[in-house]
Amino acid sequence: QVRLVDSGGAVVGPGESLTLSCEASGFTFNKYFMSYYRRKPGGEREWVATVSKGGNTREYADDVKGRFTIFRDNPENMTYLKMRNLTLEDTAIYYCNGVGRWGQGTQVTVSA
């Protein structure tokens, strides 16, 4: 069955970097766009970034543009979100999304 497994969340300080991973299985990975969303404390789930099937096209929410990079490894069925210059406002649960399914989420906490 379709499965997305999020990992990589951690507690980091402001200005630090972190890379999240999403392992996909149960579907033809390279035929689907993949995205990351996040839910900040007390907030709704919001879109963060999307990568196209081949990985050549990427789109970002305005507040992460220039700091986050989404990329994928199709042979390994993996999606990644590299986050740089993290701020307190990036604290959230991050979710991988694809083929209409969600990963379980991974917690990113940015704390001074």
C-alpha atoms as a PDB file:
ATOM      1  CA  GLN A   1       0.000   0.000   0.000  1.00  0.00           C
ATOM      2  CA  VAL A   2       0.999   3.632  -0.354  1.00  0.00           C
ATOM      3  CA  ARG A   3       3.249   4.749   2.448  1.00  0.00           C
ATOM      4  CA  LEU A   4       5.149   7.968   3.183  1.00  0.00           C
ATOM      5  CA  VAL A   5       7.539   8.013   6.126  1.00  0.00           C
ATOM      6  CA  ASP A   6       8.815  11.336   7.410  1.00  0.00           C
ATOM      7  CA  SER A   7      12.076  11.673   9.305  1.00  0.00           C
ATOM      8  CA  GLY A   8      14.824  14.120  10.175  1.00  0.00           C
ATOM      9  CA  GLY A   9      13.108  16.475  12.601  1.00  0.00           C
ATOM     10  CA  ALA A  10      15.159  17.839  15.488  1.00  0.00           C
ATOM     11  CA  VAL A  11      15.676  20.704  17.914  1.00  0.00           C
ATOM     12  CA  VAL A  12      18.037  23.280  16.418  1.00  0.00           C
ATOM     13  CA  GLY A  13      19.084  26.837  17.111  1.00  0.00           C
ATOM     14  CA  PRO A  14      18.242  29.921  15.040  1.00  0.00           C
ATOM     15  CA  GLY A  15      20.357  30.177  11.925  1.00  0.00           C
ATOM     16  CA  GLU A  16      21.109  26.484  11.789  1.00  0.00           C
ATOM     17  CA  SER A  17      20.289  24.034   8.999  1.00  0.00           C
ATOM     18  CA  LEU A  18      18.378  20.783   8.887  1.00  0.00           C
ATOM     19  CA  THR A  19      17.383  18.320   6.171  1.00  0.00           C
ATOM     20  CA  LEU A  20      14.137  16.363   6.329  1.00  0.00           C
ATOM     21  CA  SER A  21      13.580  13.097   4.489  1.00  0.00           C
ATOM     22  CA  CYS A  22      10.502  11.330   3.166  1.00  0.00           C
ATOM     23  CA  GLU A  23      10.652   7.703   2.111  1.00  0.00           C
ATOM     24  CA  ALA A  24       7.923   6.640  -0.314  1.00  0.00           C
ATOM     25  CA  SER A  25       6.669   3.176  -1.162  1.00  0.00           C
ATOM     26  CA  GLY A  26       3.690   1.468  -2.737  1.00  0.00           C
ATOM     27  CA  PHE A  27       3.354   3.629  -5.849  1.00  0.00           C
ATOM     28  CA  THR A  28       5.322   4.645  -8.941  1.00  0.00           C
ATOM     29  CA  PHE A  29       7.228   7.460  -7.306  1.00  0.00           C
ATOM     30  CA  ASN A  30       8.543   9.205 -10.401  1.00  0.00           C
ATOM     31  CA  LYS A  31       5.036   9.752 -11.773  1.00  0.00           C
ATOM     32  CA  TYR A  32       3.956  12.109  -8.983  1.00  0.00           C
ATOM     33  CA  PHE A  33       4.745  15.561  -7.750  1.00  0.00           C
ATOM     34  CA  MET A  34       5.865  15.588  -4.115  1.00  0.00           C
ATOM     35  CA  SER A  35       5.322  18.324  -1.557  1.00  0.00           C
ATOM     36  CA  TYR A  36       6.056  19.356   1.983  1.00  0.00           C
ATOM     37  CA  TYR A  37       3.543  21.034   4.259  1.00  0.00           C
ATOM     38  CA  ARG A  38       3.844  22.166   7.864  1.00  0.00           C
ATOM     39  CA  ARG A  39       1.630  22.884  10.816  1.00  0.00           C
ATOM     40  CA  LYS A  40       2.863  25.533  13.215  1.00  0.00           C
ATOM     41  CA  PRO A  41       1.759  25.434  16.876  1.00  0.00           C
ATOM     42  CA  GLY A  42      -1.899  26.411  17.018  1.00  0.00           C
ATOM     43  CA  GLY A  43      -2.107  26.812  13.244  1.00  0.00           C
ATOM     44  CA  GLU A  44      -3.470  25.106  10.187  1.00  0.00           C
ATOM     45  CA  ARG A  45      -1.431  22.918   7.874  1.00  0.00           C
ATOM     46  CA  GLU A  46       0.197  25.130   5.233  1.00  0.00           C
ATOM     47  CA  TRP A  47       2.000  24.382   2.006  1.00  0.00           C
ATOM     48  CA  VAL A  48       5.787  24.783   2.029  1.00  0.00           C
ATOM     49  CA  ALA A  49       7.221  23.459  -1.232  1.00  0.00           C
ATOM     50  CA  THR A  50       6.596  21.191  -4.235  1.00  0.00           C
ATOM     51  CA  VAL A  51       8.949  19.386  -6.588  1.00  0.00           C
ATOM     52  CA  SER A  52       7.938  18.112 -10.019  1.00  0.00           C
ATOM     53  CA  LYS A  53       8.064  14.470 -11.093  1.00  0.00           C
ATOM     54  CA  GLY A  54      11.512  14.757 -12.609  1.00  0.00           C
ATOM     55  CA  GLY A  55      12.803  17.143  -9.975  1.00  0.00           C
ATOM     56  CA  ASN A  56      13.482  19.991 -12.378  1.00  0.00           C
ATOM     57  CA  THR A  57      10.739  22.342 -11.232  1.00  0.00           C
ATOM     58  CA  ARG A  58      10.367  23.513  -7.647  1.00  0.00           C
ATOM     59  CA  GLU A  59       8.011  25.963  -6.047  1.00  0.00           C
ATOM     60  CA  TYR A  60       8.113  27.503  -2.592  1.00  0.00           C
ATOM     61  CA  ALA A  61       5.967  29.453  -0.205  1.00  0.00           C
ATOM     62  CA  ASP A  62       7.100  33.051   0.072  1.00  0.00           C
ATOM     63  CA  ASP A  63       8.329  32.766   3.657  1.00  0.00           C
ATOM     64  CA  VAL A  64      10.744  29.915   2.882  1.00  0.00           C
ATOM     65  CA  LYS A  65      11.888  30.969  -0.580  1.00  0.00           C
ATOM     66  CA  GLY A  66      15.647  31.332  -0.684  1.00  0.00           C
ATOM     67  CA  ARG A  67      16.127  29.354   2.541  1.00  0.00           C
ATOM     68  CA  PHE A  68      14.532  25.962   1.808  1.00  0.00           C
ATOM     69  CA  THR A  69      15.294  23.578  -1.044  1.00  0.00           C
ATOM     70  CA  ILE A  70      13.096  20.628  -1.982  1.00  0.00           C
ATOM     71  CA  PHE A  71      14.642  17.870  -4.053  1.00  0.00           C
ATOM     72  CA  ARG A  72      14.132  14.215  -4.803  1.00  0.00           C
ATOM     73  CA  ASP A  73      16.002  11.022  -5.592  1.00  0.00           C
ATOM     74  CA  ASN A  74      13.744   9.031  -7.876  1.00  0.00           C
ATOM     75  CA  PRO A  75      15.756   5.793  -7.949  1.00  0.00           C
ATOM     76  CA  GLU A  76      15.629   5.747  -4.136  1.00  0.00           C
ATOM     77  CA  ASN A  77      11.993   6.935  -3.844  1.00  0.00           C
ATOM     78  CA  MET A  78      13.083   9.735  -1.545  1.00  0.00           C
ATOM     79  CA  THR A  79      12.083  13.367  -1.161  1.00  0.00           C
ATOM     80  CA  TYR A  80      14.136  15.838   0.869  1.00  0.00           C
ATOM     81  CA  LEU A  81      13.637  19.298   2.301  1.00  0.00           C
ATOM     82  CA  LYS A  82      16.863  21.109   3.068  1.00  0.00           C
ATOM     83  CA  MET A  83      16.225  24.020   5.408  1.00  0.00           C
ATOM     84  CA  ARG A  84      18.786  26.748   6.017  1.00  0.00           C
ATOM     85  CA  ASN A  85      18.893  29.806   8.236  1.00  0.00           C
ATOM     86  CA  LEU A  86      16.075  28.484  10.369  1.00  0.00           C
ATOM     87  CA  THR A  87      14.088  30.909  12.495  1.00  0.00           C
ATOM     88  CA  LEU A  88      11.773  30.510  15.465  1.00  0.00           C
ATOM     89  CA  GLU A  89       8.877  30.886  13.007  1.00  0.00           C
ATOM     90  CA  ASP A  90       9.891  27.646  11.279  1.00  0.00           C
ATOM     91  CA  THR A  91       8.960  25.607  14.337  1.00  0.00           C
ATOM     92  CA  ALA A  92       6.303  23.165  13.132  1.00  0.00           C
ATOM     93  CA  ILE A  93       5.433  19.595  12.340  1.00  0.00           C
ATOM     94  CA  TYR A  94       6.527  18.963   8.752  1.00  0.00           C
ATOM     95  CA  TYR A  95       4.602  16.548   6.545  1.00  0.00           C
ATOM     96  CA  CYS A  96       5.488  14.922   3.261  1.00  0.00           C
ATOM     97  CA  ASN A  97       2.631  14.751   0.758  1.00  0.00           C
ATOM     98  CA  GLY A  98       2.176  12.890  -2.463  1.00  0.00           C
ATOM     99  CA  VAL A  99      -0.351  10.812  -4.410  1.00  0.00           C
ATOM    100  CA  GLY A 100      -3.028  12.122  -2.095  1.00  0.00           C
ATOM    101  CA  ARG A 101      -1.388  10.743   1.022  1.00  0.00           C
ATOM    102  CA  TRP A 102       0.438  12.181   4.001  1.00  0.00           C
ATOM    103  CA  GLY A 103       3.460  11.143   5.965  1.00  0.00           C
ATOM    104  CA  GLN A 104       3.123  10.933   9.712  1.00  0.00           C
ATOM    105  CA  GLY A 105       5.013  14.177  10.217  1.00  0.00           C
ATOM    106  CA  THR A 106       8.300  15.065  11.859  1.00  0.00           C
ATOM    107  CA  GLN A 107       8.772  17.777  14.491  1.00  0.00           C
ATOM    108  CA  VAL A 108      11.151  20.656  13.850  1.00  0.00           C
ATOM    109  CA  THR A 109      11.766  22.939  16.807  1.00  0.00           C
ATOM    110  CA  VAL A 110      13.870  26.062  16.468  1.00  0.00           C
ATOM    111  CA  SER A 111      14.821  27.296  19.906  1.00  0.00           C
ATOM    112  CA  ALA A 112      17.315  29.884  21.106  1.00  0.00           C
END
